[in-house]
GROMACS .gro file of C-alpha atoms in nm:
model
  415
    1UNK     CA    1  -0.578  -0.256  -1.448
    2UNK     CA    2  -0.367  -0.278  -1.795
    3UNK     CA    3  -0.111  -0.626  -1.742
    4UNK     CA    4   0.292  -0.644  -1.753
    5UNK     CA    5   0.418  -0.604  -2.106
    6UNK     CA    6   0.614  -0.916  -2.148
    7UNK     CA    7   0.810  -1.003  -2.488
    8UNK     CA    8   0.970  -1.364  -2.529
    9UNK     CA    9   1.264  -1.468  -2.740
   10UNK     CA   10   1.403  -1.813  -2.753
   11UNK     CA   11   1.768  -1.835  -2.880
   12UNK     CA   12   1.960  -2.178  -3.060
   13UNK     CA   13   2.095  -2.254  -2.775
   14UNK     CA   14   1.798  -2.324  -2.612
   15UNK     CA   15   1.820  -1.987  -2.336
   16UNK     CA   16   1.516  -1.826  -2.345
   17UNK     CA   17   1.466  -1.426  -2.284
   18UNK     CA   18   1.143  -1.280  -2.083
   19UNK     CA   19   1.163  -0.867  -2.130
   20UNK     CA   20   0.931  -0.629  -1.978
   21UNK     CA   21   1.042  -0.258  -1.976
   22UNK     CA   22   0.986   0.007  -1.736
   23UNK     CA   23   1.118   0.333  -1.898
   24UNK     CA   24   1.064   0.501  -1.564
   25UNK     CA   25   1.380   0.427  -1.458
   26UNK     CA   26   1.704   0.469  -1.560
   27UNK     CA   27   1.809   0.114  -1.417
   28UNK     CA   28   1.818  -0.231  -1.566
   29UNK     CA   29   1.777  -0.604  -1.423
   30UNK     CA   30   1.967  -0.891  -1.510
   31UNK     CA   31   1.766  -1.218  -1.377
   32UNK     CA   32   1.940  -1.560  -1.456
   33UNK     CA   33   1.725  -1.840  -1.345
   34UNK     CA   34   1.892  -2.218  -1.338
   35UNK     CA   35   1.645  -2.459  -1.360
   36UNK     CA   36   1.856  -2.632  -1.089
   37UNK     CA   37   1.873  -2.676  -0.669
   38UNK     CA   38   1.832  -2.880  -0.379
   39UNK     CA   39   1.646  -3.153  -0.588
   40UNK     CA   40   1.883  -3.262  -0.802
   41UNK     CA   41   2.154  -3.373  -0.543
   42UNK     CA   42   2.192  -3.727  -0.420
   43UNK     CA   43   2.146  -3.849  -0.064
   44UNK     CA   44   2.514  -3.871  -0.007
   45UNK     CA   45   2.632  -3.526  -0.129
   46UNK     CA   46   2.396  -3.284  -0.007
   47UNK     CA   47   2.424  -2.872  -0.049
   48UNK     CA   48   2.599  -2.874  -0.351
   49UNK     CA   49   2.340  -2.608  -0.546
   50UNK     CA   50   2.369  -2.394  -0.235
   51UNK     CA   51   2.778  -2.430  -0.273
   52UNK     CA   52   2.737  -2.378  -0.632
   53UNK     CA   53   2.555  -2.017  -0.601
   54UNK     CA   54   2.827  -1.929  -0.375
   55UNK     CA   55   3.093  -1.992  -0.651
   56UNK     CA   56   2.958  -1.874  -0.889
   57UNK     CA   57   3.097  -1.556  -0.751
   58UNK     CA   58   3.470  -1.671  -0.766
   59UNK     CA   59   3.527  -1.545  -1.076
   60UNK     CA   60   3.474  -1.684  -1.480
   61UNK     CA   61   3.653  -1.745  -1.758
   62UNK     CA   62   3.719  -1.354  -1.855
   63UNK     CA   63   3.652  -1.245  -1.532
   64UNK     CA   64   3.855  -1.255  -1.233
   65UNK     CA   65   3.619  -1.067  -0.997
   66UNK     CA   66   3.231  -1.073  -1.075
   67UNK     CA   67   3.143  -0.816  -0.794
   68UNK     CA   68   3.453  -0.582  -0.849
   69UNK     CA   69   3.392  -0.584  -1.236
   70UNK     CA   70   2.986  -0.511  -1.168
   71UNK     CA   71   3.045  -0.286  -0.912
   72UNK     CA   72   3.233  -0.075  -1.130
   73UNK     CA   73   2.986  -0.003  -1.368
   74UNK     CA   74   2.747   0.100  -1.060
   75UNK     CA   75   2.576  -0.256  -1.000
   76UNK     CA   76   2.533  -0.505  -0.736
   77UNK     CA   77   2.406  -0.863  -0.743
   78UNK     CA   78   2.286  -1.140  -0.530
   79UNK     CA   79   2.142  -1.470  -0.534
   80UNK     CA   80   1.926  -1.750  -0.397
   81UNK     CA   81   1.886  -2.122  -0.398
   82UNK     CA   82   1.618  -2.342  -0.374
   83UNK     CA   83   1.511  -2.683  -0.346
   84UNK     CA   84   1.411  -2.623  -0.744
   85UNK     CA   85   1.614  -2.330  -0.868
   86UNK     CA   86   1.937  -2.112  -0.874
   87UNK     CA   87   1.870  -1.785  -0.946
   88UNK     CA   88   2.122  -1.468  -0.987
   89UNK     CA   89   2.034  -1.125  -1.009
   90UNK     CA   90   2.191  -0.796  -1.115
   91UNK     CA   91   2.075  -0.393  -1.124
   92UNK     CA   92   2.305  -0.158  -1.266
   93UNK     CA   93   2.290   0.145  -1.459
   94UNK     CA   94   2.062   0.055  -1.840
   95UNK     CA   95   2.366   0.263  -1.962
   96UNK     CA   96   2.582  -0.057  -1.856
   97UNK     CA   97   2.359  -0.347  -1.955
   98UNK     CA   98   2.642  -0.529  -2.175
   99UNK     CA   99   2.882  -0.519  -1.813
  100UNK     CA  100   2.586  -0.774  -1.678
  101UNK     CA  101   2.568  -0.938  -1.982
  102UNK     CA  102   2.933  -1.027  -1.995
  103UNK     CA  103   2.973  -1.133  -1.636
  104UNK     CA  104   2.644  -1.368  -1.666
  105UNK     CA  105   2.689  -1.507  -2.032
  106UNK     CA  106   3.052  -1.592  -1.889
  107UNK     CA  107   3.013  -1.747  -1.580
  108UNK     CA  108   2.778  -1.934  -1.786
  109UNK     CA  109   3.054  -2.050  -2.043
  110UNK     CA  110   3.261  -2.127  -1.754
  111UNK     CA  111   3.396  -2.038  -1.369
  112UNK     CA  112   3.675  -2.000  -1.328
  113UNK     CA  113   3.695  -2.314  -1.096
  114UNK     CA  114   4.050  -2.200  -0.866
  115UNK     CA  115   4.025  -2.392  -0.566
  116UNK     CA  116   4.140  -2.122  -0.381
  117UNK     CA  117   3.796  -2.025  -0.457
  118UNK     CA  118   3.689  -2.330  -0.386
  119UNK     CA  119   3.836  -2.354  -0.028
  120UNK     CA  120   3.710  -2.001   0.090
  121UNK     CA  121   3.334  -2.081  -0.045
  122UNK     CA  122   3.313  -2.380   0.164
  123UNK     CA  123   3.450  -2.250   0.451
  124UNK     CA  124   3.202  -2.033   0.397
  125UNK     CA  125   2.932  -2.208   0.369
  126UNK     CA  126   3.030  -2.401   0.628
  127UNK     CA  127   3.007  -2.149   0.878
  128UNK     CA  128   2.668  -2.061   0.735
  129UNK     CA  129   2.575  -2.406   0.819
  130UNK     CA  130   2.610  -2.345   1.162
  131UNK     CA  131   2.515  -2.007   1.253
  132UNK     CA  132   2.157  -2.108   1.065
  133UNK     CA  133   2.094  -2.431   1.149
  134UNK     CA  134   2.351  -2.483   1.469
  135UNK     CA  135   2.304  -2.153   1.637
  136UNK     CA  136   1.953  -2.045   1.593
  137UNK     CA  137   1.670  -2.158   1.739
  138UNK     CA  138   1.470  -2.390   1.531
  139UNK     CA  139   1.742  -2.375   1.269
  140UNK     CA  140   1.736  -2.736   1.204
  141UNK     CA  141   1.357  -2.774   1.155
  142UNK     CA  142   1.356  -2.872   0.780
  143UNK     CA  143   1.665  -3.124   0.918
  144UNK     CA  144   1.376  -3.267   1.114
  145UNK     CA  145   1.074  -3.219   0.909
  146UNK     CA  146   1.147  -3.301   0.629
  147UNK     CA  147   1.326  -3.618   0.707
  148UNK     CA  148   1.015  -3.749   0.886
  149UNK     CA  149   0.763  -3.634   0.577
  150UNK     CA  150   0.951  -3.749   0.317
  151UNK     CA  151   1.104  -4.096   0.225
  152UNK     CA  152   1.499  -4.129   0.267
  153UNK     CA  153   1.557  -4.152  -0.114
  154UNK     CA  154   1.364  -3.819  -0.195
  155UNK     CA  155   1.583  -3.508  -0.223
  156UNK     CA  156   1.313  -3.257  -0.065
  157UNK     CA  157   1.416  -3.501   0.265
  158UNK     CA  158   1.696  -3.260   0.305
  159UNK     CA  159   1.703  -2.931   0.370
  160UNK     CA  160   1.872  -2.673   0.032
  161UNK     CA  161   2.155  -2.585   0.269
  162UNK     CA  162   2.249  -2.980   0.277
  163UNK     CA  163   2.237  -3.287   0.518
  164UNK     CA  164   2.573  -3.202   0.757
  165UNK     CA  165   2.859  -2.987   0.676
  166UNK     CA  166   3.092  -3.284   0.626
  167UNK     CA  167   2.913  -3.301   0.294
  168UNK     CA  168   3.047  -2.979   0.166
  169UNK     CA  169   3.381  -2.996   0.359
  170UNK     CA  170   3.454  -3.330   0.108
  171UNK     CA  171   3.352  -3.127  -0.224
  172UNK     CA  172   3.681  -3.136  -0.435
  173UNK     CA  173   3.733  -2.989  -0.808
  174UNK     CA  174   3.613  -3.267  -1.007
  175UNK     CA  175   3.260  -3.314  -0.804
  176UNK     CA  176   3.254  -2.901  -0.878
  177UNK     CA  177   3.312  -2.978  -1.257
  178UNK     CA  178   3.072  -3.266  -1.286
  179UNK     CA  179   2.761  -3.041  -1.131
  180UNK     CA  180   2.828  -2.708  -1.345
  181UNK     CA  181   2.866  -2.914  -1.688
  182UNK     CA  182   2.525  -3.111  -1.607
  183UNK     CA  183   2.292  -2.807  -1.522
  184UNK     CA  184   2.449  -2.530  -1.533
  185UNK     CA  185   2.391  -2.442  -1.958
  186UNK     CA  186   2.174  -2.202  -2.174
  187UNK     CA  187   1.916  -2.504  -2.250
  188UNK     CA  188   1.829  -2.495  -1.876
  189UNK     CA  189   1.843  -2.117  -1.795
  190UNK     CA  190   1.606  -1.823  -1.796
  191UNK     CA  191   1.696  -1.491  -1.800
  192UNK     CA  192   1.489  -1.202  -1.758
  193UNK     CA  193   1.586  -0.843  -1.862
  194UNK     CA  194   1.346  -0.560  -1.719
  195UNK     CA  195   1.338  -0.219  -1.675
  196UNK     CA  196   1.492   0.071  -1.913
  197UNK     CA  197   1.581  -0.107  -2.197
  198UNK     CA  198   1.339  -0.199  -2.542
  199UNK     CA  199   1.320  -0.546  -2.631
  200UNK     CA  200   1.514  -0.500  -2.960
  201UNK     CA  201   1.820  -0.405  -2.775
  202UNK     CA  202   1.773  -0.667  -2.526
  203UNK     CA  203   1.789  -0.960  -2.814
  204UNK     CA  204   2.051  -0.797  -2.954
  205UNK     CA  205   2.272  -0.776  -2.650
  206UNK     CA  206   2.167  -1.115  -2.511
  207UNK     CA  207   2.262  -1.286  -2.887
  208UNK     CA  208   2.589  -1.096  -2.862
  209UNK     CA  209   2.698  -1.240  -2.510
  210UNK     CA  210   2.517  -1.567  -2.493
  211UNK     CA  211   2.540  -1.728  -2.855
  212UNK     CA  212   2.880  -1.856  -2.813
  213UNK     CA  213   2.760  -2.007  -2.525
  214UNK     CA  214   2.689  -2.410  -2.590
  215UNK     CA  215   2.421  -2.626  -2.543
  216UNK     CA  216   2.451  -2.922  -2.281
  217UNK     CA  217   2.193  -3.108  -2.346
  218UNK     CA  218   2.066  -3.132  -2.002
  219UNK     CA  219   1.819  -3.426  -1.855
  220UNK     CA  220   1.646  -3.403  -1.579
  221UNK     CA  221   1.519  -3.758  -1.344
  222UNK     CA  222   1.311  -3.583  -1.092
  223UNK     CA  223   1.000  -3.882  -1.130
  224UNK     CA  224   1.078  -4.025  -0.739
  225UNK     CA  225   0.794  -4.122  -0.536
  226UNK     CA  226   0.790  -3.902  -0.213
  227UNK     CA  227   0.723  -4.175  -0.022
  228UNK     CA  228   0.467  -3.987   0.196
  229UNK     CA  229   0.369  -4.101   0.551
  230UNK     CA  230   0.062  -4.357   0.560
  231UNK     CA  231   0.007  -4.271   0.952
  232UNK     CA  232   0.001  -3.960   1.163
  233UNK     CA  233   0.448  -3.928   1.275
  234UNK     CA  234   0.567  -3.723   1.547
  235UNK     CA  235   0.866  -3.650   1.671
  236UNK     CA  236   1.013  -3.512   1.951
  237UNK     CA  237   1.308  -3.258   1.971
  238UNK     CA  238   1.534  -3.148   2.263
  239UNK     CA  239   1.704  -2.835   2.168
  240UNK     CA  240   1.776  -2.471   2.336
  241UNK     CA  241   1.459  -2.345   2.195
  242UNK     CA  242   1.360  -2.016   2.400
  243UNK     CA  243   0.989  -2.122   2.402
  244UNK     CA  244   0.878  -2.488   2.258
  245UNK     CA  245   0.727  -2.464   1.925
  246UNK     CA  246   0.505  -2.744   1.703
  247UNK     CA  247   0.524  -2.770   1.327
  248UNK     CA  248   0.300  -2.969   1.165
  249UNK     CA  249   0.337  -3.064   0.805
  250UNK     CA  250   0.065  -3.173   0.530
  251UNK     CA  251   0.138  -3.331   0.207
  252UNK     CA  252  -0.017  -3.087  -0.045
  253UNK     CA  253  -0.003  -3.105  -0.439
  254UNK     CA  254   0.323  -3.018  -0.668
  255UNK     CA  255   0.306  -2.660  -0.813
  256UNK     CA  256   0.030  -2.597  -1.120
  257UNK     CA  257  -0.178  -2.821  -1.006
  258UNK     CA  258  -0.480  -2.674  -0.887
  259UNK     CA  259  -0.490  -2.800  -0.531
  260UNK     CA  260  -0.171  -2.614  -0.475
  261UNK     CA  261  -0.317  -2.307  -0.537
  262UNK     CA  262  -0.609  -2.382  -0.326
  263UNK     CA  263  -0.366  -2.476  -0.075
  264UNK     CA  264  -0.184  -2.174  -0.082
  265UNK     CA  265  -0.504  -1.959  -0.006
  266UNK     CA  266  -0.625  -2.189   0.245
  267UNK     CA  267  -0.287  -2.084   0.462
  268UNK     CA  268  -0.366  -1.730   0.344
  269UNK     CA  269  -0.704  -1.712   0.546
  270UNK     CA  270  -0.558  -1.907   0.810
  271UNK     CA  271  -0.209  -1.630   0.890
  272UNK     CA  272  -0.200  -1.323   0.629
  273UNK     CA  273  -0.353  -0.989   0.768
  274UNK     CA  274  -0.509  -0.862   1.072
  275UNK     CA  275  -0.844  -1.084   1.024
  276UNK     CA  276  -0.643  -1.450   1.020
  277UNK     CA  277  -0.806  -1.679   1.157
  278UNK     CA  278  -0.490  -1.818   1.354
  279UNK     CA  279  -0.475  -1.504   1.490
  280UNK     CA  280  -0.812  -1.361   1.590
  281UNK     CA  281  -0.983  -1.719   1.685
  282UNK     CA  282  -0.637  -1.847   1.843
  283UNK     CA  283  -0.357  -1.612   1.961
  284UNK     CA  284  -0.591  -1.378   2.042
  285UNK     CA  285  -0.884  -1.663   2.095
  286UNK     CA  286  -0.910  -1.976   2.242
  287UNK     CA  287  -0.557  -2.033   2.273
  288UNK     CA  288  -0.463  -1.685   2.438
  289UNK     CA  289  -0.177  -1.680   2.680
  290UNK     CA  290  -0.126  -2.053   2.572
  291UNK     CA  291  -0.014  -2.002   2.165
  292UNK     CA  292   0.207  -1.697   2.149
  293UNK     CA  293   0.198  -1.703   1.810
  294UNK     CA  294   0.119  -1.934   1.525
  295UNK     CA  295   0.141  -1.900   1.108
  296UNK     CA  296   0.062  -2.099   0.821
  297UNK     CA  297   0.264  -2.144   0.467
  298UNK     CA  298   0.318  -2.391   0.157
  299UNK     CA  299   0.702  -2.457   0.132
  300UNK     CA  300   0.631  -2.397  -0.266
  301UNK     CA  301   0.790  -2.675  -0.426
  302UNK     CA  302   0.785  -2.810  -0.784
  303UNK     CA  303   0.734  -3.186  -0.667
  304UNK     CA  304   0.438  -3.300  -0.407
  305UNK     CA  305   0.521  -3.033  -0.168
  306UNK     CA  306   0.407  -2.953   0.217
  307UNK     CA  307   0.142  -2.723   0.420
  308UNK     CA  308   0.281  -2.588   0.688
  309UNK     CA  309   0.102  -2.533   1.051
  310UNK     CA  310   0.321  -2.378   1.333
  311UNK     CA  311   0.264  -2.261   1.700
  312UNK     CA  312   0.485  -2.130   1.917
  313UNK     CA  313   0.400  -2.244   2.245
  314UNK     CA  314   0.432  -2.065   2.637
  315UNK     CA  315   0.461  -2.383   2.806
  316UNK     CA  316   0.649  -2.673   2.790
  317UNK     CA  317   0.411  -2.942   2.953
  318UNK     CA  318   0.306  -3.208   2.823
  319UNK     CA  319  -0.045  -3.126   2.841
  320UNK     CA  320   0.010  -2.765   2.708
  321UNK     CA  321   0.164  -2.882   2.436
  322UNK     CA  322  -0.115  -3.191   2.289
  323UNK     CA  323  -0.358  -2.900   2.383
  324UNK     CA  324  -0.172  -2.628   2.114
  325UNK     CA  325  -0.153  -2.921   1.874
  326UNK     CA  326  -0.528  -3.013   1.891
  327UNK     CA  327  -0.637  -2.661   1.883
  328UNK     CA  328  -0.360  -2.565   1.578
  329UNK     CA  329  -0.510  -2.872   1.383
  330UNK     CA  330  -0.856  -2.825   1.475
  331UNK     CA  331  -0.868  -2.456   1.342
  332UNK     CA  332  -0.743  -2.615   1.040
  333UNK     CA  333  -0.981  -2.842   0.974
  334UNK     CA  334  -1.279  -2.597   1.007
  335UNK     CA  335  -1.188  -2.506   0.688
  336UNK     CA  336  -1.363  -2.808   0.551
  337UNK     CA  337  -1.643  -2.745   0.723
  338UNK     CA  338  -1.994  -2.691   0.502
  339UNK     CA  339  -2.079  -2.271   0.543
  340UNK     CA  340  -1.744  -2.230   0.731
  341UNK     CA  341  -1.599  -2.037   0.478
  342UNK     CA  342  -1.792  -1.744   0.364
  343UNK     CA  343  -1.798  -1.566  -0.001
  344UNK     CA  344  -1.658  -1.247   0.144
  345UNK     CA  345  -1.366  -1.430   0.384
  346UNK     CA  346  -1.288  -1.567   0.045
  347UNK     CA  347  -1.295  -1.217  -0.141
  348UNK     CA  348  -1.093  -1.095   0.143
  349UNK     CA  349  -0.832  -1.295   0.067
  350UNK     CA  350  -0.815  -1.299  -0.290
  351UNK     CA  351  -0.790  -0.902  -0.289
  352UNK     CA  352  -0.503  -0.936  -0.038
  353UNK     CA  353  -0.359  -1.189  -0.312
  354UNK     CA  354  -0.404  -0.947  -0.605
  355UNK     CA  355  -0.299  -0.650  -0.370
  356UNK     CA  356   0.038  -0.833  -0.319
  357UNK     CA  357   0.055  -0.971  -0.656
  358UNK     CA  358   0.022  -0.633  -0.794
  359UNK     CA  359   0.283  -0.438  -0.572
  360UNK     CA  360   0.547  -0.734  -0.606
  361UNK     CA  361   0.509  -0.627  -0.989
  362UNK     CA  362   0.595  -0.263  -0.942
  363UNK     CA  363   0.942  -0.254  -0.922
  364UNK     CA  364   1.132  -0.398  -1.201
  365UNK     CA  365   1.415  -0.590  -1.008
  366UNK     CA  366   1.068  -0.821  -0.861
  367UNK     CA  367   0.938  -0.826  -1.188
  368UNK     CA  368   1.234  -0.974  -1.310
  369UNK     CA  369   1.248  -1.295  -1.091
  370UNK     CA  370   0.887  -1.295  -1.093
  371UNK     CA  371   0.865  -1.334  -1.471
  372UNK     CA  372   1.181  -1.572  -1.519
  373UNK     CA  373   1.005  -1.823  -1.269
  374UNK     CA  374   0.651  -1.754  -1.446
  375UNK     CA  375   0.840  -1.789  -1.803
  376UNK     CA  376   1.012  -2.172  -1.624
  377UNK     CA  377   0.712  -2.277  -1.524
  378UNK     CA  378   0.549  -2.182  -1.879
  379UNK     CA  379   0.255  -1.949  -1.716
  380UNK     CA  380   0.125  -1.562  -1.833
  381UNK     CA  381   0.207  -1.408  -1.564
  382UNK     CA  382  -0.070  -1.136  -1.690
  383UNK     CA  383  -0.301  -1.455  -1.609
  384UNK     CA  384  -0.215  -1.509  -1.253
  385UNK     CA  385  -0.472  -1.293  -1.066
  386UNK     CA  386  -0.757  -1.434  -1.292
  387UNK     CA  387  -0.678  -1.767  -1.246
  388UNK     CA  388  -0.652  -1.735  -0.870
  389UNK     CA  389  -0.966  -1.577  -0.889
  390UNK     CA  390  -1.109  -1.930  -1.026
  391UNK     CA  391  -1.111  -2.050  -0.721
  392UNK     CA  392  -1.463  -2.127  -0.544
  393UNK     CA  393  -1.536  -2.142  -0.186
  394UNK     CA  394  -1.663  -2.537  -0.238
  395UNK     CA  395  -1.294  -2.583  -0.416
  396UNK     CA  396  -1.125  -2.462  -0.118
  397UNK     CA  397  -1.374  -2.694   0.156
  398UNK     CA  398  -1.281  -2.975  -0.063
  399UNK     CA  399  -0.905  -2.925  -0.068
  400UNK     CA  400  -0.891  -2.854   0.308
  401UNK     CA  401  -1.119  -3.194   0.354
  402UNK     CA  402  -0.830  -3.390   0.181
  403UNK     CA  403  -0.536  -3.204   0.346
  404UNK     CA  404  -0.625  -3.173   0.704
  405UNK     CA  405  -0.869  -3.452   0.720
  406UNK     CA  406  -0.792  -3.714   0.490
  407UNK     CA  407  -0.353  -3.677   0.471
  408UNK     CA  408  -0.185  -3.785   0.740
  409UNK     CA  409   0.107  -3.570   0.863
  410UNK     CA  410   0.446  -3.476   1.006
  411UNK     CA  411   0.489  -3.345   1.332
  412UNK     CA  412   0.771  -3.151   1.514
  413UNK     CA  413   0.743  -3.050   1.878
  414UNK     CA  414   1.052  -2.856   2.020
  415UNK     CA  415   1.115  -2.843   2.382
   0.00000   0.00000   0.00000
């Protein structure tokens, strides 16, 4: 199969372009990635980047209304936050490029910081606060989790939405100023153009927009120790959970490093298709009518990150629940088992990978965040299935050795 056309084009101001077209449609996406998120707040004023993405929306230097002024040229937008990023994203018209181009090279320049806007945004993301992590069942896991994996002075120890809403509800102007002029700057941006548009035209438009836009400079001090656990933790939590669930977290490697991606397919055999193991030797296994369900996932993170195991349990005795743990873990740690993994469960997965891989890359609003986080993180994105493909069924006993038998972990039981 032929790869993704990708051109690159690195302006003075340090914003770099990723273009891939698609002259299939007669559409256009505008992805701004902000090497900025969760990660780069302190201790005591949590949610900020989350906040940020919000206002980002309440208008810019030239323009009062971001949605009214993109809607009008037959676009829509959206946007997500991360411990690591910020990342906005526009479709519209290829017609209308230059409307996206205006509205992101100027919110870029500048918001329009009103505090009217200011005051509605936290209200609501306030009230986002609770109906996600108040309201919902298991909503404050990561409150829980990743407190307990991760020392107190490490910012993945909060979740991206922030520590407590009291945190938000004490954001004022200045504090608003002071985070958009330290990250929020060409030098520390991606943006990805894809689908009906040549790569000529895109430089051209994205000089015309973004030149005047300055340089900040912008340092990153991300170089914390995670402060890991050095003994098995547990912890207990009381909450209106409609069936008690356990979440058990392993320190894994930071993103690029191999292990991660070992990692990463090591939870792929264990939930993704019809074969996983968690469901065919568990759910539907040894653990039927005891395990209702149960999933496995890497939270993804640029710094030393976490492996997720979860079980969602049908009873809330004691004894029930150390028996789901044991047999959660314990399915785990056959991975590291000689001859427990076999050549095809490993080609299984990988085609399920590439399958995936390739689909995500079809339409050219995915391929758009998809290359400005492979352009971030420096990787050919042409290279990913091949280098996934590297990996060897001995690679993957090793990795699961160290994770599940050799790291101690995090656990969260809800009752």
């Amino acid at each position: 199969m032929s790869g993704i056309a990708v051109n690159r084009h690195t302006f003075a101001n340090g914003l770099r372009l990723v273009h891939s077209r698609d002259s299939y449609t007669a559409m256009v996406a505008v992805d701004v990635l902000y090497d900025v998120g969760a990660r780069d707040e302190s201790r005591s004023r949590t949610g900020l980047a989350h906040l940020f993405e919000h206002l980002m929306f309440g208008g810019s230097a030239h323009a009062a209304d971001f949605d009214k002024v993109l809607e009008s040229a037959g676009g829509k937008s959206n946007a997500w936050t991360s411990n690591d990023f910020t990342n906005f994203y526009d479709t519209l018209p290829a017609v209308n490029l230059d409307t996206a181009l205006f509205l992101e090279s100027d919110r870029m320049l500048s918001p329009a910081f009103s505090e009217q806007s200011l005051e509605v945004q936290r209200g609501v993301v306030i009230e986002e606060f609770k109906q996600q992590c108040l309201d919902r069942p298991y909503g404050d896991l990561f409150h829980h989790l990743r407190a307990l994996a991760y020392a107190r002075s490490h910012p993945y120890s909060w979740p991206v939405i922030g520590l407590e809403p009291e945190h938000i509800a004490s954001v004022d102007m200045a504090c608003v100023k002071d985070w958009f002029y330290r990250h929020y700057a060409p030098d520390n941006a991606v943006i990805a153009i894809t689908g009906n548009v040549d790569f000529d035209t895109a430089c051209r438009r994205v000089e015309h927009w973004f030149a005047d836009v300055p340089r900040r400079n912008v340092c990153h001090n991300r170089d914390i120790d995670p402060g890991f656990p050095t003994a098995d933790k547990v912890e207990i939590v009381e909450a209106g959970a409609p069936v008690p669930m356990i979440a058990v977290a392993y320190p894994m490697a930071s993103y690029g490093e191999p292990e991660y991606f070992a990692a990463d397919t090591i939870t792929d055999m264990l939930s993704v298709g019809r074969s996983a193991r968690l469901r065919t030797r568990l759910v539907n296994g040894s653990a039927h009518g005891l395990i209702a369900d149960a999933d496995a996932s890497v939270i993804g993170s640029e710094g030393p990150g976490l492996l997720l195991l979860t079980a969602r349990v049908t009873s809330a005795d004691d004894t029930a629940l150390e028996r789901a743990r044991i047999l959660l873990v314990d399915e785990a740690r056959r991975l590291a088992e000689p001859g427990e993994i076999s050549p095809s469960e490993l080609e299984r997965t990988l085609n399920n990978f590439e399958a995936t891989f390739r689909f995500s890359n079809t339409g050219y609003l995915a391929r758009a965040s998809n290359l400005a986080q492979a352009e971030l993180h420096g990787e050919d994105i042409n290279a990913t299935v091949t280098d996934r493909r590297r990996l060897t069924v001995a690679g993957l006993q090793r990795t699961a050795a160290r994770i599940f038998l050799d790291t101690p972990s995090a656990t969260i039981i809800y009752r």
